[in-house]
Coordinates of C-alpha atoms in Angstrom, one line a residue:
X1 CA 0.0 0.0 0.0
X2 CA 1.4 3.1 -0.6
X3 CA 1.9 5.9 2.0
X4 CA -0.5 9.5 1.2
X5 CA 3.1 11.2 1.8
X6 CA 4.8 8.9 -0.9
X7 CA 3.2 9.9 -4.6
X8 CA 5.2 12.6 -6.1
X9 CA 6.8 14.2 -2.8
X10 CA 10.5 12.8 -3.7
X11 CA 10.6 14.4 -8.0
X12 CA 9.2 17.3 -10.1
X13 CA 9.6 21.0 -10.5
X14 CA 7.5 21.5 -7.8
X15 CA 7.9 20.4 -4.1
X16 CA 5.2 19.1 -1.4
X17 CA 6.5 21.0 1.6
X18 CA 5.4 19.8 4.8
X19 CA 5.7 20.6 8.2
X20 CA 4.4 20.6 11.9
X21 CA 1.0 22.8 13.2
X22 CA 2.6 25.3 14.9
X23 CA 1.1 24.2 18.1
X24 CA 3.7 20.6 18.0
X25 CA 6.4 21.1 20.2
X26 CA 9.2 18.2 19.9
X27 CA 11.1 16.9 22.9
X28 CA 14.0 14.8 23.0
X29 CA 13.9 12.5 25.9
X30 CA 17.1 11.8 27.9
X31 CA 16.2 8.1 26.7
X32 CA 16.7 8.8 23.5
X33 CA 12.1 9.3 22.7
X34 CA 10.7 11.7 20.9
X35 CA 7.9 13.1 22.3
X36 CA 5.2 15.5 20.0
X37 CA 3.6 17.5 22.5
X38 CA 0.3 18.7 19.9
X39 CA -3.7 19.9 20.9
X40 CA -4.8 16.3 21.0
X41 CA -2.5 14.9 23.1
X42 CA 1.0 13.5 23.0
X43 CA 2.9 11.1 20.8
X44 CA 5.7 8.9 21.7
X45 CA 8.4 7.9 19.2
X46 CA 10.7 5.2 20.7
X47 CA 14.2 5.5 19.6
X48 CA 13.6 6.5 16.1
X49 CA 15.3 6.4 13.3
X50 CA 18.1 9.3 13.2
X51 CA 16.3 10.1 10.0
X52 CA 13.5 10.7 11.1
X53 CA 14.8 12.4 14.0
X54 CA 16.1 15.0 12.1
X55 CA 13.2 15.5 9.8
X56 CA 11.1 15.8 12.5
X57 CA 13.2 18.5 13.9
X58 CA 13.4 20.7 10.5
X59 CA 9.3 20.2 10.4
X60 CA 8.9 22.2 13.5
X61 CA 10.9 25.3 11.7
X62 CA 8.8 25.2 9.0
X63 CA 8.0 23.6 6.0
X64 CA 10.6 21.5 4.3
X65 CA 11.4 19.5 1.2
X66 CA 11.1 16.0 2.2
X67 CA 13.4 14.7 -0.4
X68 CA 16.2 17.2 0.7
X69 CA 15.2 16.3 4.3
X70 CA 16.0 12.8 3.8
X71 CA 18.9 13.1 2.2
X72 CA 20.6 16.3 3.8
X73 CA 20.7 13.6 7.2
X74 CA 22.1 10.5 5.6
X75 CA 18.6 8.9 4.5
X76 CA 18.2 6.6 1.4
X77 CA 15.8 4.1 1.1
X78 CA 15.7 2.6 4.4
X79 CA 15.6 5.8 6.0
X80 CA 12.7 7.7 3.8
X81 CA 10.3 4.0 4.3
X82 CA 10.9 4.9 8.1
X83 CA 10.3 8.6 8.1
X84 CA 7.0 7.3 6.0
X85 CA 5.4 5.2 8.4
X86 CA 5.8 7.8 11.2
X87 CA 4.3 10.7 9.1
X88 CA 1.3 8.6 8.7
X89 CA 1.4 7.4 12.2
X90 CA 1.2 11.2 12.8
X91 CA -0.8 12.2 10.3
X92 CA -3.4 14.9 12.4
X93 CA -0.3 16.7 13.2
X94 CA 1.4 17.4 9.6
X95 CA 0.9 20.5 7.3
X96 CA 1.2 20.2 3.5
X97 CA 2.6 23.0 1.5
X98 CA 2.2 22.7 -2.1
X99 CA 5.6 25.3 -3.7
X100 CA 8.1 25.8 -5.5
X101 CA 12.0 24.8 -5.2
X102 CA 12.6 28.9 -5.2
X103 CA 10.4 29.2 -1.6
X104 CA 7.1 30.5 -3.3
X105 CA 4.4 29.0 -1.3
X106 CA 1.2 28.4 -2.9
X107 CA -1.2 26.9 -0.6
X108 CA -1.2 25.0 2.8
X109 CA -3.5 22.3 4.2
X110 CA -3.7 22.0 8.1
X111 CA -5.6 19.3 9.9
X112 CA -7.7 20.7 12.4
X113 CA -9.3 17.7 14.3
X114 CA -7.6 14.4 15.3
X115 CA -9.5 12.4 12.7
X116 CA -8.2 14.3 9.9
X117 CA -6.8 12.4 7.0
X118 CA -5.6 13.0 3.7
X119 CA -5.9 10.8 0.8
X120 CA -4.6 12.8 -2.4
X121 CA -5.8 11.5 -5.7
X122 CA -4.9 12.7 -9.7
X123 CA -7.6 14.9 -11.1
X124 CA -8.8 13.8 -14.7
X125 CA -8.2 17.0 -16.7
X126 CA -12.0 16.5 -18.1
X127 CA -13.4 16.0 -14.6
X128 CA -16.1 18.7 -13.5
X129 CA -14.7 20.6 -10.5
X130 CA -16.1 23.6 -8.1
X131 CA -15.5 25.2 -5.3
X132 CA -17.8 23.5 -2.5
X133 CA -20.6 25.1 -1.7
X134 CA -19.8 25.0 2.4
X135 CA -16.6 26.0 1.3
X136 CA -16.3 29.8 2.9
X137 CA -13.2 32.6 2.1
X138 CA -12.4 34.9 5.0
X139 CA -9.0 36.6 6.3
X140 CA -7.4 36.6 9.4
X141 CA -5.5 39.8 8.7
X142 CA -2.6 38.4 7.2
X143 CA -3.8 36.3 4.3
X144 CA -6.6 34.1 3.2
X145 CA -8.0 31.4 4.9
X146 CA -10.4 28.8 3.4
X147 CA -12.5 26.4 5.0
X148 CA -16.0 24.4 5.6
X149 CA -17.7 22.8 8.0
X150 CA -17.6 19.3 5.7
X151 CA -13.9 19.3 6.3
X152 CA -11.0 18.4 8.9
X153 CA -8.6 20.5 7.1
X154 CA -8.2 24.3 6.4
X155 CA -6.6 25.4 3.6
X156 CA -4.1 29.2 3.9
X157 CA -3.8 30.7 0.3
X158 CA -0.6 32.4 0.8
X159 CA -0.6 33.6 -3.0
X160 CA -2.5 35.6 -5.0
X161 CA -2.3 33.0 -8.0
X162 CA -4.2 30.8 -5.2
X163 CA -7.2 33.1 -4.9
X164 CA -7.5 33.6 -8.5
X165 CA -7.6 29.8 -9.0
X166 CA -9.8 29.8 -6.1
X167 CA -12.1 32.8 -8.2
X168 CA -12.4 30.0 -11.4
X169 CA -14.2 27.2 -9.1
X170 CA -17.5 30.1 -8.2
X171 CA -19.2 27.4 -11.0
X172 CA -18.8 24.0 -12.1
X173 CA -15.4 23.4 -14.4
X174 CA -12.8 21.0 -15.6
X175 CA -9.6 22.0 -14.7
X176 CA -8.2 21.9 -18.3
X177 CA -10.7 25.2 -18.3
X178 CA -9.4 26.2 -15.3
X179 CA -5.8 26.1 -15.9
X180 CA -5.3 25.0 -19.5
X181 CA -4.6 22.0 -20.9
X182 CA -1.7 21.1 -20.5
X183 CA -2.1 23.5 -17.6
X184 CA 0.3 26.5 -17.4
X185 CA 1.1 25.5 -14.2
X186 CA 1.7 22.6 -12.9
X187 CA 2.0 23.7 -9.0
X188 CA -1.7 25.3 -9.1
X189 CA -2.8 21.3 -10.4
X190 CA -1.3 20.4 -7.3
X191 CA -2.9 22.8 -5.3
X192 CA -6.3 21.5 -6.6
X193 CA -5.5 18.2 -5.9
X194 CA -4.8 19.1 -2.1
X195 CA -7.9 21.3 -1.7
X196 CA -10.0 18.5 -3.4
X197 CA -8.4 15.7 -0.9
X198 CA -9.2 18.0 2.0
X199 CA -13.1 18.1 0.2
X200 CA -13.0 22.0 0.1
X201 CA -13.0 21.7 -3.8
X202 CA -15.4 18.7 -4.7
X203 CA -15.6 16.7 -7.7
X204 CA -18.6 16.0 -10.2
X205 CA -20.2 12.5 -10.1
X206 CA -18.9 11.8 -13.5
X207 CA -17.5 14.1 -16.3
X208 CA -20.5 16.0 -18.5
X209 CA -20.4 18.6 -21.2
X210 CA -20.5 21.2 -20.8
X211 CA -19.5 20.9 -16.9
X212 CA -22.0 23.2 -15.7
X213 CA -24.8 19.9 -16.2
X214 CA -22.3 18.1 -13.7
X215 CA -24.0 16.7 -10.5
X216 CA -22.6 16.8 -7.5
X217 CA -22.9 14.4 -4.4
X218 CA -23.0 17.4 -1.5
X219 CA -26.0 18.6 -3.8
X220 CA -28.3 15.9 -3.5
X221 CA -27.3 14.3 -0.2
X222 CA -30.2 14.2 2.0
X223 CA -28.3 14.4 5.4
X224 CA -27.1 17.8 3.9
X225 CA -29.9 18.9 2.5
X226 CA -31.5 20.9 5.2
X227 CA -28.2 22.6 6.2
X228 CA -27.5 26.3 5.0
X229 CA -23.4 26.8 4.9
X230 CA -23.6 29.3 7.9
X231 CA -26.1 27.3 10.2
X232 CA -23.6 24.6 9.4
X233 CA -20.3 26.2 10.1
X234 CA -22.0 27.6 13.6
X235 CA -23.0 24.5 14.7
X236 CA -19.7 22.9 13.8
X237 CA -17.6 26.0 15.7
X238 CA -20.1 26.0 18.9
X239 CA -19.0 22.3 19.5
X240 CA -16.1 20.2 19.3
X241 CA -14.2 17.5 17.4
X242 CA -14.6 19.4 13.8
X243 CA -12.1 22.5 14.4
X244 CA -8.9 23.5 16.2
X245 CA -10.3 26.5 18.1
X246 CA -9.7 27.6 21.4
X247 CA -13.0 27.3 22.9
X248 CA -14.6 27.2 26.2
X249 CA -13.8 29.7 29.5
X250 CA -10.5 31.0 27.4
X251 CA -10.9 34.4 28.5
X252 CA -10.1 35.9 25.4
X253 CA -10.4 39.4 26.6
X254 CA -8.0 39.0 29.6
X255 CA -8.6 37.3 33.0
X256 CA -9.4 40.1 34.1
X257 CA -13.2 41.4 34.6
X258 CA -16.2 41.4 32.3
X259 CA -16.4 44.7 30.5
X260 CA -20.4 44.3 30.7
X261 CA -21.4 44.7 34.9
X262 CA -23.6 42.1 36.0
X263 CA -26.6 44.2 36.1
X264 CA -27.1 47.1 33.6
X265 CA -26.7 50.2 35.4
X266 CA -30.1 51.9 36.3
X267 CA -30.5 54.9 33.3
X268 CA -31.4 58.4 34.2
X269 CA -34.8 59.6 33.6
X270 CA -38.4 58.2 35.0
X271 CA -38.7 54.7 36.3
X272 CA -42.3 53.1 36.9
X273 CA -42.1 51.0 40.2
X274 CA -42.9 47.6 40.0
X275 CA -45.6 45.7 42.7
X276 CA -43.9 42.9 44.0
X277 CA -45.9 39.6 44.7
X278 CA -46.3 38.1 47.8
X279 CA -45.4 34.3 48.2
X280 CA -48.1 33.6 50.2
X281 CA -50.8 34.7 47.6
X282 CA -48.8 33.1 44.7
X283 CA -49.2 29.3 46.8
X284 CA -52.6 30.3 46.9
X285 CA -53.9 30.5 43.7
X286 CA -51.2 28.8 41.5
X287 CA -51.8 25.2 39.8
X288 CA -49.4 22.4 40.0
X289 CA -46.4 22.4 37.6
X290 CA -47.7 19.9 35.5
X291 CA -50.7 21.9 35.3
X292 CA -48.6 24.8 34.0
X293 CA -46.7 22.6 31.4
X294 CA -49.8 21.0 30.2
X295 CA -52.0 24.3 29.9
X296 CA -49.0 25.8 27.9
X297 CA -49.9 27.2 24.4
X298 CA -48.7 29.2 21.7
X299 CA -51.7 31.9 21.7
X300 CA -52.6 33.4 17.9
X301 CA -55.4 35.2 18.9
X302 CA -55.7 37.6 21.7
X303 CA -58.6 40.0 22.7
X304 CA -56.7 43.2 22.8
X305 CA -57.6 43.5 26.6
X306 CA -54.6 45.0 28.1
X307 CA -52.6 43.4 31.1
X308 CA -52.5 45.1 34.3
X309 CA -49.0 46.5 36.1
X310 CA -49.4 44.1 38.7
X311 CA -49.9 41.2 36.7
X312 CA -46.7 42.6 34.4
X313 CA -44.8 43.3 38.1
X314 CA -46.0 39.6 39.1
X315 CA -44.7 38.1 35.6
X316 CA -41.3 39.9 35.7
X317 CA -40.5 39.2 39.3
X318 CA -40.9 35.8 39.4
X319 CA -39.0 35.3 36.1
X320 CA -36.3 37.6 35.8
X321 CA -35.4 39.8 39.1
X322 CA -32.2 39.2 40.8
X323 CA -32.5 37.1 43.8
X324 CA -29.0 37.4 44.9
X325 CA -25.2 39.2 44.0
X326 CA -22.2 37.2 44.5
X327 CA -19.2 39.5 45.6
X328 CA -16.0 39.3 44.6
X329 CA -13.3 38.4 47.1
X330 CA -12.0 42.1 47.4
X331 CA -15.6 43.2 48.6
X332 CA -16.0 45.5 45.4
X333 CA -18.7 45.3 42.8
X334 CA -20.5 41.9 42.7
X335 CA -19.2 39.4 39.9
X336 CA -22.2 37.2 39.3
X337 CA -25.9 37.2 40.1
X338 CA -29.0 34.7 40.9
X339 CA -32.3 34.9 38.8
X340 CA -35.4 32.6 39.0
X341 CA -34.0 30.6 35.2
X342 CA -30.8 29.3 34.6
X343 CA -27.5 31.0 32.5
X344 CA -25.0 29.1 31.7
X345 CA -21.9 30.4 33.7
X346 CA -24.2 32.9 35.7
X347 CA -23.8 35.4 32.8
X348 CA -27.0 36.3 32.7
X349 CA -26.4 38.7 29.6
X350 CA -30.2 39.0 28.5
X351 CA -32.3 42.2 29.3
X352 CA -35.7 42.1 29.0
X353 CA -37.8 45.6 27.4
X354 CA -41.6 45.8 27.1
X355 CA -43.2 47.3 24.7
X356 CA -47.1 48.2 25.1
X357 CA -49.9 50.4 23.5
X358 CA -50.8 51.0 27.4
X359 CA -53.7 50.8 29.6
X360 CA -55.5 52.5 32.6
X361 CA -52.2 52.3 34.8
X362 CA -49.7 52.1 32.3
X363 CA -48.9 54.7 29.5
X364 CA -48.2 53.3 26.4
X365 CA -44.2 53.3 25.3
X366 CA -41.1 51.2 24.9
X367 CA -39.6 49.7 28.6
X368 CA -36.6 48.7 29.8
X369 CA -37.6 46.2 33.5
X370 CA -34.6 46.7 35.5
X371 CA -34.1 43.4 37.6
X372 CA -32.3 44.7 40.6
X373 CA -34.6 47.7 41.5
X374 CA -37.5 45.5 40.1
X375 CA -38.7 48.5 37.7
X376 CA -39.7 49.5 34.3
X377 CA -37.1 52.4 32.6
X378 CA -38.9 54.4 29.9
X379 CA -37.1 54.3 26.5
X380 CA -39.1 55.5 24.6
X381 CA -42.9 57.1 24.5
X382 CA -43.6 57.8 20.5
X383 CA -46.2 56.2 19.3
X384 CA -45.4 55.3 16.3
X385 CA -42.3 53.4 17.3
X386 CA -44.4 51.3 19.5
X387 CA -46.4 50.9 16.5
X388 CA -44.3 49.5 14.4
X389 CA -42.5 47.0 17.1
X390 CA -45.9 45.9 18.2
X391 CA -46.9 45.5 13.8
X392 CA -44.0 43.5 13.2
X393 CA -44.2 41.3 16.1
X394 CA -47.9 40.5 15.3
X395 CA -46.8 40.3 11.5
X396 CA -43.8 37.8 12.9
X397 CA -46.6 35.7 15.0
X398 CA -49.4 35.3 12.4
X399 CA -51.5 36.2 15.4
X400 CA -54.8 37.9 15.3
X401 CA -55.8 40.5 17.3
X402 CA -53.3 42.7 19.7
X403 CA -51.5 41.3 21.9
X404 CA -50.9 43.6 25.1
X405 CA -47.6 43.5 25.6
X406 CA -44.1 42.7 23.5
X407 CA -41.5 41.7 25.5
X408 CA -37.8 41.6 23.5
X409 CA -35.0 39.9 25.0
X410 CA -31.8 41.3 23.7
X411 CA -28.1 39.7 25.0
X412 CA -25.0 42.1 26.0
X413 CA -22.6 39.8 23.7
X414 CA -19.6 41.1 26.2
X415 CA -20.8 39.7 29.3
X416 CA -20.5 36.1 27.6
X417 CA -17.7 36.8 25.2
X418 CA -15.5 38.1 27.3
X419 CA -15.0 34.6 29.2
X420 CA -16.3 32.0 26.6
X421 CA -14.6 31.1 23.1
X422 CA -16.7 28.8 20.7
X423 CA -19.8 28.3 22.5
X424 CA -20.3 31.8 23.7
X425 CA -23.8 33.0 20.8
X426 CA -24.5 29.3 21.6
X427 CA -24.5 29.2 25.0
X428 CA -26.6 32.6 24.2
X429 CA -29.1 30.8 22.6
X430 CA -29.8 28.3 25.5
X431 CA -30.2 30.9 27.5
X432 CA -32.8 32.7 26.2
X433 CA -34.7 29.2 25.4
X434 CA -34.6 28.7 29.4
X435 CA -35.8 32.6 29.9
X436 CA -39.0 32.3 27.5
X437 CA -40.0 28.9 28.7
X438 CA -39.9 30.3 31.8
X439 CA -41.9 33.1 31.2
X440 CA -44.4 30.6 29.0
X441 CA -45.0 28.4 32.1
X442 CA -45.2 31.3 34.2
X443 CA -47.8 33.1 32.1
X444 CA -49.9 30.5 31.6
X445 CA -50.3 29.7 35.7
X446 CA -51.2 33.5 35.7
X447 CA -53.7 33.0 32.6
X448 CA -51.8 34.6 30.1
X449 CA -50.9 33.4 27.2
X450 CA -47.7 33.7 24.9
X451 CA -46.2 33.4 21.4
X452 CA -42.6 33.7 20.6
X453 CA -41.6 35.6 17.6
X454 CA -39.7 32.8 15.3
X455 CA -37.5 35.6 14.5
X456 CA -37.1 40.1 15.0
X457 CA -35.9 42.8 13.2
X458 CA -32.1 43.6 14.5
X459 CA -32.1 47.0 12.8
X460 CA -35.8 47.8 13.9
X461 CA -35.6 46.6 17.6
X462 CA -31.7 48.8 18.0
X463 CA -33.4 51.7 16.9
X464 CA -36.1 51.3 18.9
X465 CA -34.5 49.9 22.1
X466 CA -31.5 52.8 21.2
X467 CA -28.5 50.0 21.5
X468 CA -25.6 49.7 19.6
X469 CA -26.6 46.3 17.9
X470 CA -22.6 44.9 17.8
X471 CA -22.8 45.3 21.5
X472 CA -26.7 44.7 23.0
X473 CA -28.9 42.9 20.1
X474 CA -32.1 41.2 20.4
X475 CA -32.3 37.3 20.4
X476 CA -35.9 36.6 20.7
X477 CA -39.1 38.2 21.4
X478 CA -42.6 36.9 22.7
X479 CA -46.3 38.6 22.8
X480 CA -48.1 38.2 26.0
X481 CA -51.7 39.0 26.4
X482 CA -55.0 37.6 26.8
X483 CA -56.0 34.8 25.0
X484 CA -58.8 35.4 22.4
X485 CA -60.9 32.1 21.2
X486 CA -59.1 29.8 19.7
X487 CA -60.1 27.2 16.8
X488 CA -59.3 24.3 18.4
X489 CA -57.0 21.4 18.1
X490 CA -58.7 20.3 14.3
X491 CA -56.8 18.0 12.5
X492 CA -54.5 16.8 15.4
X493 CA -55.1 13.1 16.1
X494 CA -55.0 12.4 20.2
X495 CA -52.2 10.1 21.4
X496 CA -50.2 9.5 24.7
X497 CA -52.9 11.1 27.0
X498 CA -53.8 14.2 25.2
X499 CA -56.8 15.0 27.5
X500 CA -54.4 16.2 29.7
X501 CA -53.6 19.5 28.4
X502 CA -57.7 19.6 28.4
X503 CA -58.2 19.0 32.1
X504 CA -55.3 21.6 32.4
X505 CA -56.9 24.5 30.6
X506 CA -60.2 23.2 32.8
X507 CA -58.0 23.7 35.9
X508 CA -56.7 27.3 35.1
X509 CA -59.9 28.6 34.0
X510 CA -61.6 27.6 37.5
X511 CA -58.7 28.6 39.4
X512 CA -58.2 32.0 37.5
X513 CA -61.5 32.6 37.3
X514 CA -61.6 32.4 33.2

C-alpha cells in the first residue's frame, strides 16, 4: 500500500512541503524518545530512526522538502520508508505545502481535528470541479483562509495565484478550463489536488459537457440537505471534534473582569415602580407544575384586553429579578448574580424591554424592567415606534388581534464573550430558550398566554431599544396578552394522554376565574 506522503513528494519541478502545526512542540527525551507534545495529546516515538529524528526537527521550523530532508541527514531508502510510516502514524499533526523549489508557497492544508486524514488523488483534466458550496473565504489579517464545515482541514492561500484559482471554481469546471490544458502551471494542479483531498473543492459525479450539467454528491445528499453553509459552520464552531479552536472559559479578553457589569446600570430619567408579589398569595392560587406545562400554548389570537402592572410586576418578578449578587473576594462590585431561570456560567447577559400600546395604569411606550430595582425604565414614548414594534411582532406571530404586551429579549454579547470562546452565541441561545419557557410556564399559571416571535428585526428593535446592535442585540421576542378564542386542536389526532392539556386548561380557568 502506498503511503499519502509517498506519490510525487521525492521528484518534479514542484515540491510538497510539509511541516508541523505550529502548536507541535518536539522533545528529545534523555532516553533517547521523541515526544510531540500537539492539541490532542502527546505522541511517543521510541528511539527513532536518526532520520527521522532529524526530519522531524526541521518540520517544527517550517515547511521542508522532504526529499532534501531525507537526504541532507544521511537517508536513502531505508531511511525515507521509516520517516514514511511515522508521518502517517502522525498524520493529524502534519501540514502540507504545495511550492516551488525557489520558496514561493502556494497553498497549505492543516488538519484541524484528530480524525483528519488525507488521501490525495490525480484529477482527470475532463473532470467537472467547483469550489464546495460549504466552502467559505475569509481573512485573518494576514492572508486568506479557506475552509468548511464538511472538512477536517483548512486550507491558507498564501498567494495571490491561489485566490485567482480559487475565483475560477465560483461554478462547475474541468480544470483543463481552469488552468489550460496542458495546464500553465503545474504547482496550481497540485494545489487543486490538495484542496479536493481536503473536500474543500469537490468533484462532479462523473465528467459531463458542458461541466455546468455536472451533479454533485453534497448537492443531493439528503443528510445535507436541510443545512445552510452558515447554520452549518456555527453549529460545527459551537462544539467540538470538527475545528482546532480555542474554545470554552479561554478568557479571550483578559482574565481580568467582564467589560459588561452584571446588572445594567439603572438609566437616568423616569422609572415606573414595580408591585412585587407576595409568596403567600402566589401558593394560593397557582396550579401544580404539570398543570402549568400541560395548559401551555402558543396563543394566535388575543382580545386586545390590556394586562394590568401588577400582573406585568407579578410576571417579571418571578422570572427575571435578581434574587442574589455574588461578591467578589476584594468586597468591590458583585461578579455574578441569581435569577429565578438558569444562565450558563451565571452570565445572565439577557435584558428584557416591554413594549405596550398602554392601559389604565400604564402609558403606552417602549420599557426597559430593570431586575435589581425590580422596575420598568422608559425608553421610549412615541407612538409610532411602538407601533411598528408591536406590527411586526404580530406580522412575525401570524396572530390575530393585539396582543398587550411585546417583550424583546436582547443579549450584552460582552458579558459572555469576554470569558467563553466557541460556544459563547450558543450558550446565548440556550439561555434565552430557558428565559422564555420560563416566562411561557409562568404566564400560563397566571392566565396569560404567549407566542414567541420565530425571528425580529435587528435593525428595527436597536433603533427602537437605542443600543448599539454589535454590543446589546435582540435574540428573541414573545407577545403576552389575553388569549382570544381559539379554533381548536382540528386535525390533530389524540395520542399519549392528550386529554391532559384539556383537564389543564379546565384547571386554570376555574382557578383563574376564566
Amino acid at each position: 500500500m502506498v503511503s499519502p506522503f509517498e506519490a510525487g513528494m521525492f521528484s518534479g519541478p514542484w515540491r510538497s512541503l510539509l511541516s508541523l502545526r505550529e502548536d507541535v512542540h518536539v522533545e528529545e527525551t534523555a532516553e533517547g524518545d521523541l515526544v510531540l507534545h500537539g492539541r490532542w495529546g502527546d505522541v511517543l516515538l521510541r528511539q527513532p530512526d536518526p532520520v527521522v529524528r532529524g526530519v522531524l526537527n526541521r518540520m517544527s521550523l517550517g515547511p521542508i522538502s522532504l526529499s532534501n530532508a531525507v537526504s541532507g541527514h544521511g537517508g536513502g531508502a531505508h531511511g525515507a520508508a521509516a520517516v514514511l510510516r511515522v508521518l502517517d502514524r502522525i498524520e493529524p499533526l502534519v501540514v502540507r505545502t504545495v511550492g516551488r523549489s525557489d520558496g514561493r508557497l502556494l497553498v497549505s492544508v492543516a488538519p484541524i481535528a484528530p480524525a483528519a486524514r488525507l488521501r490525495p488523488e490525480p484529477l482527470p483534466a475532463d473532470r467537472p470541479i467547483r469550489l464546495s458550496r460549504f466552502a467559505m473565504v475569509r481573512t485573518d489579517g494576514s492572508g486568506y483562509i479557506l475552509e468548511s464545515p464538511l472538512s477536517l482541514h483548512r486550507a491558507t492561500l498564501h498567494h495571490p495565484g491561489a485566490v485567482r484559482m480559487i475565483g475560477m471554481l465560483a461554478r462547475a469546471t474541468t480544470t483543463a478550463e481552469a488552468l489550460g490544458d496542458p495546464p500553465d502551471d503545474r504547482l496550481l494542479v497540485d494545489a487543486l489536488v490538495l484542496l479536493t483531498a481536503a473536500g474543500l473543492v469537490v468533484r462532479g459525479e462523473h465528467a459531463a459537457a458542458p461541466a455546468e450539467k455536472a451533479t454533485f454528491a453534497e448537492d443531493t445528499d439528503p443528510a445535507l440537505a436541510a443545512w445552510s453553509p452558515l447554520d452549518l459552520m456555527f453549529h460545527t464552531r459551537s462544539t467540538l471534534g470538527r475545528h482546532d479552536h480555542d474554545f470554552g472559559a479561554t478568557y479571550p479578553l483578559g482574565t481580568g473582569r467582564s467589560p459588561e457589569p452584571v446588572v445594567r446600570p439603572a438609566a437616568d430619567g423616569p422609572v415606573i415602580a414595580l408591585d412585587r408579589p407576595a409568596w403567600e398569595e402566589i401558593l394560593g392560587v397557582d396550579p401544580p407544575l404539570s398543570v402549568a406545562v400541560e395548559g401551555r400554548r402558543t396563543a394566535r389570537r388575543y382580545t386586545g384586553e390590556p394586562v394590568s402592572l401588577r400582573e406585568l410586576g407579578e410576571l417579571l418578578y418571578r422570572t427575571a429579578r435578581v434574587r442574589s449578587l455574588v461578591l467578589r473576594q476584594d468586597g468591590e462590585e458583585p461578579s455574578a448574580s441569581s435569577r429565578p431561570y438558569p444562565s450558563g456560567g451565571s452570565s445572565y447577559e439577557l435584558e428584557i424591554y416591554m413594549t405596550t400600546t398602554g392601559g389604565r395604569d400604564l402609558p403606552g411606550g417602549v420599557y426597559h424592567y430593570d431586575p435589581l430595582g425590580h422596575r420598568l425604565e422608559v425608553v421610549s414614548t412615541d407612538p409610532a415606534i411602538v407601533a411598528e414594534l408591536l406590527e411586526n411582532a404580530r406580522t412575525a406571530a401570524d396572530a390575530s388581534g393585539t396582543a398587550a404586551v411585546l417583550l424583546t429579549m436582547t443579549a450584552r454579547f460582552r458579558r459572555v464573550s469576554w470569558k467563553y470562546r466557541g460556544p459563547a452565541y450558543a450558550l446565548m441561545l440556550k439561555n434565552l430558550g430557558a428565559l422564555t419557557q420560563t416566562l411561557y410556564l409562568v404566564a400560563t399559571a397566571m392566565g396569560l398566554s404567549a407566542s414567541p416571535l420565530g425571528a425580529g428585526d435587528v435593525d428595527t428593535s436597536a433603533r427602537a431599544l437605542g443600543v448599539d446592535w454589535r454590543v446589546e442585540s435582540s435574540l428573541g421576542e414573545l407577545l403576552i396578552g389575553r388569549p382570544g378564542t381559539s379554533s381548536g386542536d382540528t386535525g390533530r389526532l389524540p395520542v399519549n394522554d392528550a386529554a391532559w392539556a384539556e383537564r389543564a386548561a379546565a384547571y386554570l380557568g376555574v382557578k383563574r376565574g376564566g
